[in-house]
Amino acid sequence: MMNWDDLRYFLALVDCGTLTGAARRLQVEHTTVARRIDALEVVLKLRLFDRLVRGWQLTAEGQDLIEHAREVEERWFSFERKALSASKMEGVVRISAPPSLSTFLLAPRLKILCASLTGVELELQAERHQVSLGKREADIALRMARPQTAGLVIKPLASVGYGLYASKAYLKKHKEDDWEFVAYEKHSATPHHQWLEDYLAQRKVVLRSNDQMVLAQCAAANLGVTVLPHYLRQSHRHLYRIEQQACPLRRKLWLVMHDDVRRSPRVRAVADGLIDLFSGAEMTDLLL
């Protein structure tokens, strides 16, 4: 009989294109991925992938099965989500949030929520990419962009303010006309990084990074001026907010769940706890 779980390995290899990528997604060894694909091929009596020197390549037979495999996968995840909605007040609840927000806002403030949820274990996933709530990669996601995917429950959680930051030592040593900048990677679509690119004009950028926690550390280490969410000012005691050159941007932070899981007692309790956390005066002060 076919092991239905082997379809996950098949689709992960289709999506990622390499054994290593599929293994990383599934959090297993690449040899496990290869073994599960081999087993699926034996049961189906089909060759799904050609093993080439440059990598594994889908056969025509494998290509024909992708759509059907995705239908089976979606039905399985739908079954899981429905089962979760009928579950008790116990088990794991996975929260996905951006790394800096997870590190400097959530992690230091989850103690009370954890203590109030007897029988519930929180799993905080600090991730740059948007995980799939439909595939149960997380139960709750905090996102800086409003999702457009159907079937999601979306609630505005808070407003996040931004500003220009540098160290006091840097600002004491450099006049505004002589400022140099640490900026995000080029071609970023993020609003506050686009604003910084416009603000820069022809001024010098000394370093770029794809991580705003790196930018915060660079600014605190006297490397230059950067734009940061206000909550990151607590990441380093040497960061100083430049009030006279305010960044006007505010971005919405959204709490997102799949519609099928919002009735789960434990997911609902965690979501309510996060809503209460972000509605407090302390959090508002940190964000704005």
Rosetta silent file (secondary structure, phi, psi, omega in degrees, C-alpha in Angstrom):
SEQUENCE: MMNWDDLRYFLALVDCGTLTGAARRLQVEHTTVARRIDALEVVLKLRLFDRLVRGWQLTAEGQDLIEHAREVEERWFSFERKALSASKMEGVVRISAPPSLSTFLLAPRLKILCASLTGVELELQAERHQVSLGKREADIALRMARPQTAGLVIKPLASVGYGLYASKAYLKKHKEDDWEFVAYEKHSATPHHQWLEDYLAQRKVVLRSNDQMVLAQCAAANLGVTVLPHYLRQSHRHLYRIEQQACPLRRKLWLVMHDDVRRSPRVRAVADGLIDLFSGAEMTDLLL
SCORE:     score description
SCORE:     0.000 S_00000001
   1 L     0.000  149.696  179.971    0.000    0.000    0.000 S_00000001
   2 L   -76.583  137.564  172.538    1.110    3.564   -0.661 S_00000001
   3 L   -84.719  111.116 -175.167    2.267    5.661    2.264 S_00000001
   4 L   -59.662  -27.169 -179.119    0.288    8.878    1.795 S_00000001
   5 L   -66.136  -21.211  178.210    3.012   10.798    3.615 S_00000001
   6 H   -63.658  -23.665  177.751    5.352   10.044    0.687 S_00000001
   7 H   -63.723  -31.970  176.978    3.350   12.587   -1.323 S_00000001
   8 H   -61.430  -40.856 -179.664    4.771   15.315    0.930 S_00000001
   9 H   -68.778  -39.498  177.285    8.253   14.293   -0.106 S_00000001
  10 H   -60.252  -49.936 -177.800    7.248   14.186   -3.763 S_00000001
  11 H   -70.374  -34.121  177.223    5.773   17.706   -3.666 S_00000001
  12 H   -63.989  -39.969  178.503    8.626   19.113   -1.586 S_00000001
  13 H   -69.955  -36.703  175.342   11.108   17.879   -4.184 S_00000001
  14 H   -61.635  -46.712 -175.293    8.943   19.292   -6.990 S_00000001
  15 H   -72.109  -40.427 -174.373    8.737   22.699   -5.282 S_00000001
  16 H   -88.219  -26.826  175.290   12.344   22.957   -4.093 S_00000001
  17 L    85.519  -15.729 -179.510   14.012   21.365   -7.091 S_00000001
  18 L  -138.697  155.752  176.011   16.793   19.680   -5.117 S_00000001
  19 H   -61.530  -39.649 -178.637   17.114   16.967   -2.483 S_00000001
  20 H   -64.150  -44.536  179.122   18.866   19.431   -0.194 S_00000001
  21 H   -64.052  -42.759  178.538   16.112   22.026   -0.513 S_00000001
  22 H   -64.546  -40.508  179.036   13.368   19.454    0.068 S_00000001
  23 H   -63.335  -39.811  179.010   15.230   18.066    3.076 S_00000001
  24 H   -63.768  -42.989  179.923   15.565   21.550    4.541 S_00000001
  25 H   -63.534  -42.186 -174.969   11.849   22.209    4.140 S_00000001
  26 H   -88.664   -5.739  178.658   10.880   18.861    5.686 S_00000001
  27 L    59.770   48.169  176.236   13.638   19.034    8.342 S_00000001
  28 L  -134.913  176.771  174.356   15.074   15.637    7.439 S_00000001
  29 L   -78.034  151.821 -179.214   18.274   14.333    5.834 S_00000001
  30 H   -64.388  -27.132  177.135   18.491   14.426    2.035 S_00000001
  31 H   -66.744  -30.806  177.159   18.946   10.637    2.068 S_00000001
  32 H   -66.937  -40.946  177.663   15.511   10.349    3.692 S_00000001
  33 H   -60.871  -47.454 -179.339   13.954   12.321    0.829 S_00000001
  34 H   -60.955  -41.882 -178.678   15.634   10.074   -1.740 S_00000001
  35 H   -65.533  -39.981 -179.349   14.528    6.939    0.103 S_00000001
  36 H   -69.797  -35.827  176.169   10.898    8.081    0.337 S_00000001
  37 H   -66.552  -41.432  176.989   10.787    8.948   -3.378 S_00000001
  38 H   -57.957  -44.463 -178.427   12.257    5.540   -4.179 S_00000001
  39 H   -64.708  -39.598  179.078    9.556    3.877   -2.071 S_00000001
  40 H   -64.807  -41.560  178.855    6.793    5.872   -3.771 S_00000001
  41 H   -63.388  -38.398  179.412    8.069    4.901   -7.206 S_00000001
  42 H   -63.690  -45.730 -178.726    8.123    1.214   -6.230 S_00000001
  43 H   -66.042  -42.679 -178.228    4.516    1.294   -5.024 S_00000001
  44 H   -78.646  -17.159 -175.879    3.280    3.273   -8.051 S_00000001
  45 L    58.660   40.766  178.830    5.438    1.272  -10.456 S_00000001
  46 L  -136.783  148.162  171.845    6.382    4.582  -12.100 S_00000001
  47 L   -94.746  112.309 -175.846    9.594    6.516  -12.441 S_00000001
  48 L   -88.095  -30.976 -178.430    8.789    9.993  -11.141 S_00000001
  49 E  -134.593  141.380  168.259   12.265   11.532  -11.395 S_00000001
  50 E   -90.032  129.501  179.572   15.292   10.945  -13.572 S_00000001
  51 E   -87.813   99.088 -177.982   18.469   10.943  -11.462 S_00000001
  52 E  -104.880  164.077  179.346   20.805   13.130  -13.496 S_00000001
  53 L   -60.965  -37.965 -177.914   24.279   14.448  -12.730 S_00000001
  54 L   -84.162   -0.451  178.090   22.912   17.999  -12.520 S_00000001
  55 E   137.432  179.974  179.261   20.051   16.958  -10.228 S_00000001
  56 E   -86.090  131.044 -176.863   16.725   15.169  -10.095 S_00000001
  57 E  -124.226  133.256  179.976   14.410   16.003  -12.993 S_00000001
  58 E   -59.480  138.298  170.173   10.694   15.222  -13.232 S_00000001
  59 L   -84.986  171.208  177.235    9.655   12.637  -15.789 S_00000001
  60 H   -61.080  -37.890  179.037    6.540   13.118  -17.916 S_00000001
  61 H   -65.644  -40.615  177.542    4.732   10.647  -15.632 S_00000001
  62 H   -64.791  -42.000  178.793    5.773   12.621  -12.572 S_00000001
  63 H   -59.240  -39.324 -178.400    4.642   15.886  -14.156 S_00000001
  64 H   -67.285  -21.577 -175.521    1.194   14.402  -14.839 S_00000001
  65 H   -94.423   -8.226 -174.611    0.730   13.516  -11.167 S_00000001
  66 H   -59.678  -50.650 -176.722    1.578   16.924   -9.619 S_00000001
  67 H   -60.068  -41.777  179.710   -1.937   18.380   -9.790 S_00000001
  68 H   -66.789  -38.124  178.510   -3.488   15.227   -8.330 S_00000001
  69 H   -64.111  -38.501  179.861   -0.888   15.148   -5.560 S_00000001
  70 H   -68.102  -35.246  177.070   -1.684   18.742   -4.637 S_00000001
  71 H   -64.147  -42.426  177.975   -5.387   17.926   -4.449 S_00000001
  72 H   -63.663  -43.103 -179.737   -4.651   15.048   -2.053 S_00000001
  73 H   -60.310  -45.789 -178.428   -2.355   17.303   -0.002 S_00000001
  74 H   -63.852  -39.489  177.710   -4.984   20.025    0.301 S_00000001
  75 H   -65.100  -37.705  178.796   -7.622   17.520    1.396 S_00000001
  76 H   -65.581  -46.141  179.591   -5.235   16.149    4.008 S_00000001
  77 H   -65.781  -34.799  175.761   -4.430   19.601    5.397 S_00000001
  78 H   -62.094  -41.327  176.777   -8.141   20.448    5.405 S_00000001
  79 H   -60.910  -44.867  179.594   -8.731   17.296    7.468 S_00000001
  80 H   -62.237  -43.673 -178.471   -5.987   18.360    9.911 S_00000001
  81 H   -65.024  -41.939  178.542   -7.378   21.875   10.241 S_00000001
  82 H   -63.676  -40.251  178.328  -10.904   20.616   10.878 S_00000001
  83 H   -63.733  -39.507  179.575   -9.588   18.171   13.471 S_00000001
  84 H   -62.720  -38.157 -177.748   -7.701   20.982   15.202 S_00000001
  85 H   -65.620  -20.339  179.081  -10.865   23.081   15.436 S_00000001
  86 L   -99.272    5.738 -173.779  -12.482   20.240   17.437 S_00000001
  87 L   -79.801  172.247 -178.861   -9.485   19.719   19.718 S_00000001
  88 L   -90.626  179.738 -178.811   -9.183   20.378   23.445 S_00000001
  89 L   -81.114   60.424  177.925   -7.321   23.083   25.325 S_00000001
  90 L  -160.830  156.463 -179.850   -3.973   21.298   25.068 S_00000001
  91 E   116.621 -170.521 -175.754   -1.188   20.753   22.550 S_00000001
  92 E   -95.373  138.863  170.675    1.189   22.905   20.490 S_00000001
  93 E  -122.694  121.331 -177.196    0.344   26.288   18.950 S_00000001
  94 E   -96.443  128.008  176.521    2.842   27.571   16.387 S_00000001
  95 E  -112.723  126.842  175.774    3.325   31.326   15.988 S_00000001
  96 E  -108.808  131.427 -179.014    5.231   32.644   12.967 S_00000001
  97 E  -151.766  157.490  177.593    6.591   36.198   13.104 S_00000001
  98 L   -57.447  148.175 -174.162    9.454   38.238   11.602 S_00000001
  99 H   -55.040  -48.344 -176.563   12.811   37.593   13.339 S_00000001
 100 H   -67.037  -37.039  178.768   13.323   41.038   14.887 S_00000001
 101 H   -68.228  -40.032  177.237    9.743   41.219   16.126 S_00000001
 102 H   -61.279  -42.545 -173.720   10.014   37.698   17.574 S_00000001
 103 H   -74.114  -45.374 -169.573   13.287   38.553   19.318 S_00000001
 104 H  -103.550  -15.141  176.810   12.626   42.018   20.741 S_00000001
 105 H  -109.816  -51.741 -173.135    8.838   42.189   21.171 S_00000001
 106 H   -78.273  -55.818 -172.766    7.413   38.715   21.628 S_00000001
 107 H   -52.084  -43.170 -178.967   10.099   36.643   23.334 S_00000001
 108 H   -74.232   -6.890 -170.697   10.565   38.982   26.350 S_00000001
 109 H  -125.991   14.309 -177.992    6.779   39.272   26.902 S_00000001
 110 L   -95.339   -1.134 -175.900    5.324   35.787   26.491 S_00000001
 111 H   -60.624  -45.993 -178.077    5.882   34.621   30.074 S_00000001
 112 H   -65.438  -42.241  179.381    2.438   35.685   31.321 S_00000001
 113 H   -62.757  -44.389  179.424    0.698   34.189   28.279 S_00000001
 114 H   -61.285  -41.791 -178.335    2.563   30.890   28.687 S_00000001
 115 H   -66.225  -28.504 -176.940    1.700   30.743   32.393 S_00000001
 116 H   -84.495  -10.199 -174.722   -1.998   31.299   31.671 S_00000001
 117 L  -112.012   72.050  178.706   -2.260   28.482   29.112 S_00000001
 118 L   -61.285  128.262  179.706   -1.946   25.282   31.113 S_00000001
 119 L    91.206   -7.388 -179.564   -1.514   22.337   28.776 S_00000001
 120 E  -108.811  132.535  176.701   -0.569   24.520   25.783 S_00000001
 121 E  -110.490  124.373  178.663    2.982   24.667   24.436 S_00000001
 122 E   -87.122  141.677  173.279    3.954   27.684   22.327 S_00000001
 123 E  -125.255  110.460 -177.123    6.325   27.349   19.388 S_00000001
 124 E   -97.759  113.541 -177.903    7.688   30.708   18.221 S_00000001
 125 E  -103.410  113.281  178.312    9.058   30.548   14.679 S_00000001
 126 E   -89.427  107.902 -170.757   11.203   33.543   13.684 S_00000001
 127 L  -138.801  137.562  175.253   10.941   33.594    9.884 S_00000001
 128 L   -78.748  -37.143 -177.388   11.510   36.073    7.094 S_00000001
 129 L   -83.862  161.955  179.327    9.378   34.219    4.567 S_00000001
 130 L   -88.021  115.941  179.829    5.621   33.831    4.808 S_00000001
 131 L   -75.620  162.388  179.058    4.721   30.322    5.925 S_00000001
 132 L   -89.350  114.419  175.809    1.631   28.526    4.638 S_00000001
 133 L   -73.825  -29.997  177.996   -1.189   28.551    7.171 S_00000001
 134 L   -64.300  -31.692 -179.767   -3.185   26.258    4.887 S_00000001
 135 L   -94.280   12.322  177.827   -0.446   23.623    5.158 S_00000001
 136 L    61.007   29.217  173.704   -0.273   23.992    8.963 S_00000001
 137 L   -71.528  -18.047  171.807    3.274   25.369    8.836 S_00000001
 138 L  -158.631  158.565  176.655    1.982   27.679   11.583 S_00000001
 139 L   -94.888  -34.139  179.823   -1.319   28.209   13.392 S_00000001
 140 E  -133.739  136.673  176.483   -0.974   31.980   13.830 S_00000001
 141 E  -125.067  139.093  170.419    1.135   34.385   11.785 S_00000001
 142 E  -105.235  121.242 -172.055    2.086   37.993   12.527 S_00000001
 143 E  -131.620  145.860 -179.589    2.693   39.750    9.220 S_00000001
 144 L   -89.559   -3.918  175.347    3.716   43.218    8.105 S_00000001
 145 L  -128.289  140.238 -178.329    1.737   42.956    4.854 S_00000001
 146 L   -70.960  121.209 -179.618   -1.969   42.156    4.605 S_00000001
 147 L   -66.175  150.618  178.554   -2.375   38.671    3.086 S_00000001
 148 L  -110.783   -0.965 -177.475   -4.529   38.276   -0.007 S_00000001
 149 L   -70.252  137.464  178.187   -5.006   34.495    0.223 S_00000001
 150 L   -69.920  155.805  175.298   -8.589   33.284    0.540 S_00000001
 151 L    85.435   10.056 -178.642   -9.712   31.371    3.619 S_00000001
 152 E  -108.768  146.170  171.880   -7.766   33.437    6.151 S_00000001
 153 E   -97.823  123.228 -171.457   -8.999   35.367    9.172 S_00000001
 154 E  -124.694  128.921  179.968   -7.127   38.681    9.308 S_00000001
 155 E  -132.212  128.883  173.842   -7.093   41.199   12.157 S_00000001
 156 E   -66.383  127.684 -172.470   -5.121   44.464   12.407 S_00000001
 157 E  -101.950  -40.449 -176.539   -3.010   44.066   15.524 S_00000001
 158 E  -167.873  168.254  170.917   -0.966   47.275   15.849 S_00000001
 159 E  -105.910  137.356 -179.064    0.736   50.121   13.998 S_00000001
 160 E  -112.339  121.406  179.539    4.515   50.023   13.689 S_00000001
 161 E   -95.159  158.802 -177.134    6.387   53.323   13.451 S_00000001
 162 E  -131.022  157.681  177.781    9.829   53.916   11.893 S_00000001
 163 E  -158.390  168.952  173.648   12.598   56.437   12.314 S_00000001
 164 E   -84.101  136.901 -177.345   16.184   57.318   11.483 S_00000001
 165 E  -134.610  148.037  173.384   18.712   55.949   13.976 S_00000001
 166 E  -157.855  177.842  174.868   22.426   56.258   14.653 S_00000001
 167 E   -86.527  153.854  177.280   24.696   56.246   17.673 S_00000001
 168 H   -62.050  -36.568  179.800   25.155   59.448   19.692 S_00000001
 169 H   -63.491  -39.578  179.601   28.887   59.182   19.112 S_00000001
 170 H   -65.994  -45.191 -177.495   28.379   59.108   15.333 S_00000001
 171 H   -68.019  -31.474  177.166   26.025   62.107   15.360 S_00000001
 172 H   -68.748  -31.992 -175.816   28.388   64.082   17.586 S_00000001
 173 H   -88.393  -24.777 -173.933   31.241   63.486   15.175 S_00000001
 174 L  -121.489  130.348  171.597   29.367   63.989   11.871 S_00000001
 175 L   -73.967  160.774 -175.482   27.247   66.894   10.692 S_00000001
 176 H   -57.232  -38.188 -179.819   24.053   66.034    8.834 S_00000001
 177 H   -66.533  -18.854 -178.346   25.580   66.869    5.446 S_00000001
 178 H  -102.402    5.860 -178.720   28.343   64.343    6.141 S_00000001
 179 L   -60.874  140.161  168.141   26.130   61.460    7.208 S_00000001
 180 L  -114.652  161.529 -167.244   26.794   58.061    5.640 S_00000001
 181 E  -128.085  149.226  165.898   24.208   55.307    5.669 S_00000001
 182 E  -111.408  127.884 -168.814   23.699   51.611    6.265 S_00000001
 183 E  -133.404  167.970  177.462   20.779   50.445    4.183 S_00000001
 184 E   -75.016  165.928  179.766   18.782   47.445    3.168 S_00000001
 185 L   -58.591  150.001 -178.312   19.652   45.467    0.038 S_00000001
 186 L   -63.441  154.998  176.971   18.827   47.201   -3.238 S_00000001
 187 L    68.457   17.529  174.911   15.480   46.645   -4.954 S_00000001
 188 L   -69.286  138.502  179.742   13.725   45.902   -1.662 S_00000001
 189 L   -92.613    2.442 -177.879    9.967   46.421   -1.916 S_00000001
 190 L   -70.148  129.293 -172.773    9.599   47.162    1.800 S_00000001
 191 H   -54.340  -43.861 -176.201    8.055   50.648    2.263 S_00000001
 192 H   -72.506  -26.853  175.846   10.482   51.981    4.892 S_00000001
 193 H   -77.209  -32.558  173.154   13.498   50.855    2.906 S_00000001
 194 H   -65.540  -39.501  177.872   12.091   52.486   -0.234 S_00000001
 195 H   -61.376  -42.312  179.886   11.593   55.657    1.809 S_00000001
 196 H   -63.453  -39.667  178.993   15.253   55.538    2.896 S_00000001
 197 H   -61.262  -39.292  177.570   16.417   55.136   -0.720 S_00000001
 198 H   -68.629  -38.352 -178.926   14.478   58.295   -1.642 S_00000001
 199 H   -67.764  -33.398 -177.192   15.854   60.120    1.401 S_00000001
 200 H   -60.113  -39.916 -171.692   19.425   59.165    0.549 S_00000001
 201 L    55.947 -118.703 -177.962   19.484   60.995   -2.776 S_00000001
 202 L  -103.653   11.261 -177.196   23.197   60.906   -3.723 S_00000001
 203 L   -73.775  159.494 -168.636   24.594   60.378   -0.236 S_00000001
 204 L   -79.037  135.591  170.260   26.967   57.525    0.446 S_00000001
 205 E  -104.308  122.877 -177.200   25.912   54.044    1.539 S_00000001
 206 E   -94.678  -19.646 -179.099   28.764   52.260    3.341 S_00000001
 207 E  -159.177  144.258  172.766   27.000   48.933    3.899 S_00000001
 208 E  -124.790  151.672  178.024   23.869   47.058    2.865 S_00000001
 209 E  -149.710  158.187  175.563   22.250   44.034    4.495 S_00000001
 210 L   -95.853   11.220 -175.874   19.123   41.908    4.130 S_00000001
 211 L  -132.327  121.470 -176.626   18.607   41.870    7.914 S_00000001
 212 H   -74.037  -19.593  173.630   17.440   44.894    9.895 S_00000001
 213 H   -69.955  -32.320  174.018   18.958   43.537   13.121 S_00000001
 214 H   -66.230  -43.323  178.842   22.320   43.698   11.342 S_00000001
 215 H   -61.455  -39.945  179.206   21.570   47.295   10.330 S_00000001
 216 H   -62.950  -43.002  179.556   20.694   48.139   13.934 S_00000001
 217 H   -66.435  -38.496  178.777   23.985   46.726   15.200 S_00000001
 218 H   -64.261  -43.688  178.674   25.938   48.572   12.500 S_00000001
 219 H   -63.314  -41.691  179.534   24.284   51.883   13.383 S_00000001
 220 H   -66.360  -23.855 -179.097   24.947   51.303   17.085 S_00000001
 221 L   -93.711   20.753  172.370   28.608   50.575   16.233 S_00000001
 222 L    72.602   23.804 -177.727   29.081   54.059   14.703 S_00000001
 223 L   -84.113  -26.225 -179.918   28.963   52.907   11.073 S_00000001
 224 L   162.360 -162.713 -177.129   26.290   55.335    9.940 S_00000001
 225 E  -105.242  145.011  177.377   22.591   56.234    9.894 S_00000001
 226 E  -146.942  171.114  175.228   19.772   53.806    9.079 S_00000001
 227 E  -106.340  134.217 -176.576   15.983   53.463    9.225 S_00000001
 228 E  -141.538  153.492  167.648   14.546   51.060   11.806 S_00000001
 229 E   -65.479  143.887 -173.798   11.220   50.185   13.407 S_00000001
 230 H   -60.029  -29.866 -177.712   11.055   51.978   16.740 S_00000001
 231 H   -65.743  -16.934  179.420   10.845   48.746   18.717 S_00000001
 232 H   -80.097   -7.568  179.428   14.417   47.939   17.647 S_00000001
 233 H   -64.543  -21.470  178.127   15.804   50.913   19.592 S_00000001
 234 H   -82.862   -2.588 -177.931   15.859   48.632   22.631 S_00000001
 235 H   -74.002  -20.457 -179.331   18.133   46.199   20.794 S_00000001
 236 L  -153.901  132.366 -174.001   21.217   48.255   21.654 S_00000001
 237 L   -68.295  -16.153 -178.832   21.739   50.933   24.272 S_00000001
 238 L   -89.750   -5.454  178.966   23.795   53.086   21.894 S_00000001
 239 E   -71.923  136.615 -177.564   21.006   53.537   19.321 S_00000001
 240 E  -131.062  131.615  179.498   19.627   57.071   19.209 S_00000001
 241 E   -81.829  126.214 -178.600   16.468   58.243   17.441 S_00000001
 242 L   -88.151   94.791 -171.825   17.033   61.274   15.214 S_00000001
 243 H   -67.312  -34.531 -173.005   13.925   63.293   15.975 S_00000001
 244 H   -73.712  -11.274  177.864   14.582   66.228   13.628 S_00000001
 245 H  -125.978   67.428 -172.817   14.488   63.962   10.542 S_00000001
 246 L   -72.736  141.343  171.732   11.408   61.868   11.258 S_00000001
 247 L   -87.427  123.589 -173.595   10.322   59.041    8.991 S_00000001
 248 L   -79.685   -4.327 -171.851    6.562   59.529    8.418 S_00000001
 249 L   -75.577  141.143  166.336    5.817   55.882    7.697 S_00000001
 250 E  -132.932  137.999  179.658    3.630   53.640    9.810 S_00000001
 251 E  -120.430  145.838  177.741    2.895   50.063    8.836 S_00000001
 252 E   -79.175  139.689  169.651    0.123   47.772    9.991 S_00000001
 253 E  -105.219  128.411 -174.008    0.945   44.573   11.815 S_00000001
 254 E  -112.640  139.252  169.181   -1.620   41.847   11.086 S_00000001
 255 E   -97.929  128.849 -172.408   -2.615   38.757   13.036 S_00000001
 256 E  -130.316  135.685  173.900   -3.556   35.974   10.628 S_00000001
 257 E  -137.881  157.667  171.103   -5.137   32.537   11.095 S_00000001
 258 E   -77.792  142.426 -176.242   -6.721   30.027    8.778 S_00000001
 259 L   -58.695  -31.683 -177.004  -10.502   30.073    9.064 S_00000001
 260 L   -70.333  -25.413 -173.901  -10.583   26.327    9.823 S_00000001
 261 L  -103.051   -6.334 -174.060   -8.408   26.602   12.962 S_00000001
 262 L   -67.866  -18.817  178.471   -9.727   29.775   14.577 S_00000001
 263 L   -87.564   -4.263  175.028  -12.321   27.754   16.528 S_00000001
 264 L   -64.262  126.629 -177.481   -9.651   25.605   18.132 S_00000001
 265 H   -54.850  -43.288 -176.048   -9.744   26.460   21.862 S_00000001
 266 H   -72.862  -37.347  178.093   -5.955   26.585   22.196 S_00000001
 267 H   -67.614  -42.380  179.428   -5.379   28.612   19.008 S_00000001
 268 H   -62.907  -40.230 -179.718   -8.158   31.032   19.947 S_00000001
 269 H   -64.910  -40.868  178.501   -6.711   31.444   23.460 S_00000001
 270 H   -67.681  -42.826  178.474   -3.246   32.226   22.098 S_00000001
 271 H   -60.328  -44.391  178.461   -4.657   34.657   19.527 S_00000001
 272 H   -62.744  -38.466  178.068   -6.642   36.464   22.232 S_00000001
 273 H   -63.987  -40.015  177.945   -3.522   36.624   24.389 S_00000001
 274 H   -67.428  -38.354  177.681   -1.531   38.200   21.558 S_00000001
 275 H   -62.177  -44.266  177.606   -4.292   40.727   20.911 S_00000001
 276 H   -62.702  -41.337 -178.890   -4.267   41.710   24.595 S_00000001
 277 H   -60.251  -45.408 -176.319   -0.471   41.939   24.572 S_00000001
 278 H   -80.308  -10.215  177.837   -0.373   44.334   21.628 S_00000001
 279 H   -90.041   -5.134 -178.652   -3.214   46.481   22.942 S_00000001
 280 L   -74.610  157.228 -177.519   -1.304   47.412   26.096 S_00000001
 281 H   -64.731  -36.751 -179.212    0.192   50.848   26.698 S_00000001
 282 H   -62.321  -43.001 -178.802    3.738   49.471   27.014 S_00000001
 283 H   -67.414  -39.253  178.043    3.576   47.890   23.575 S_00000001
 284 H   -60.426  -42.176  178.041    2.162   51.053   22.018 S_00000001
 285 H   -61.705  -38.636 -179.415    5.070   53.062   23.452 S_00000001
 286 H   -69.968  -36.531 -174.522    7.562   50.589   21.995 S_00000001
 287 H   -81.323  -29.337 -174.732    5.957   50.548   18.557 S_00000001
 288 L  -118.109    0.000    0.000    5.386   54.280   18.121 S_00000001
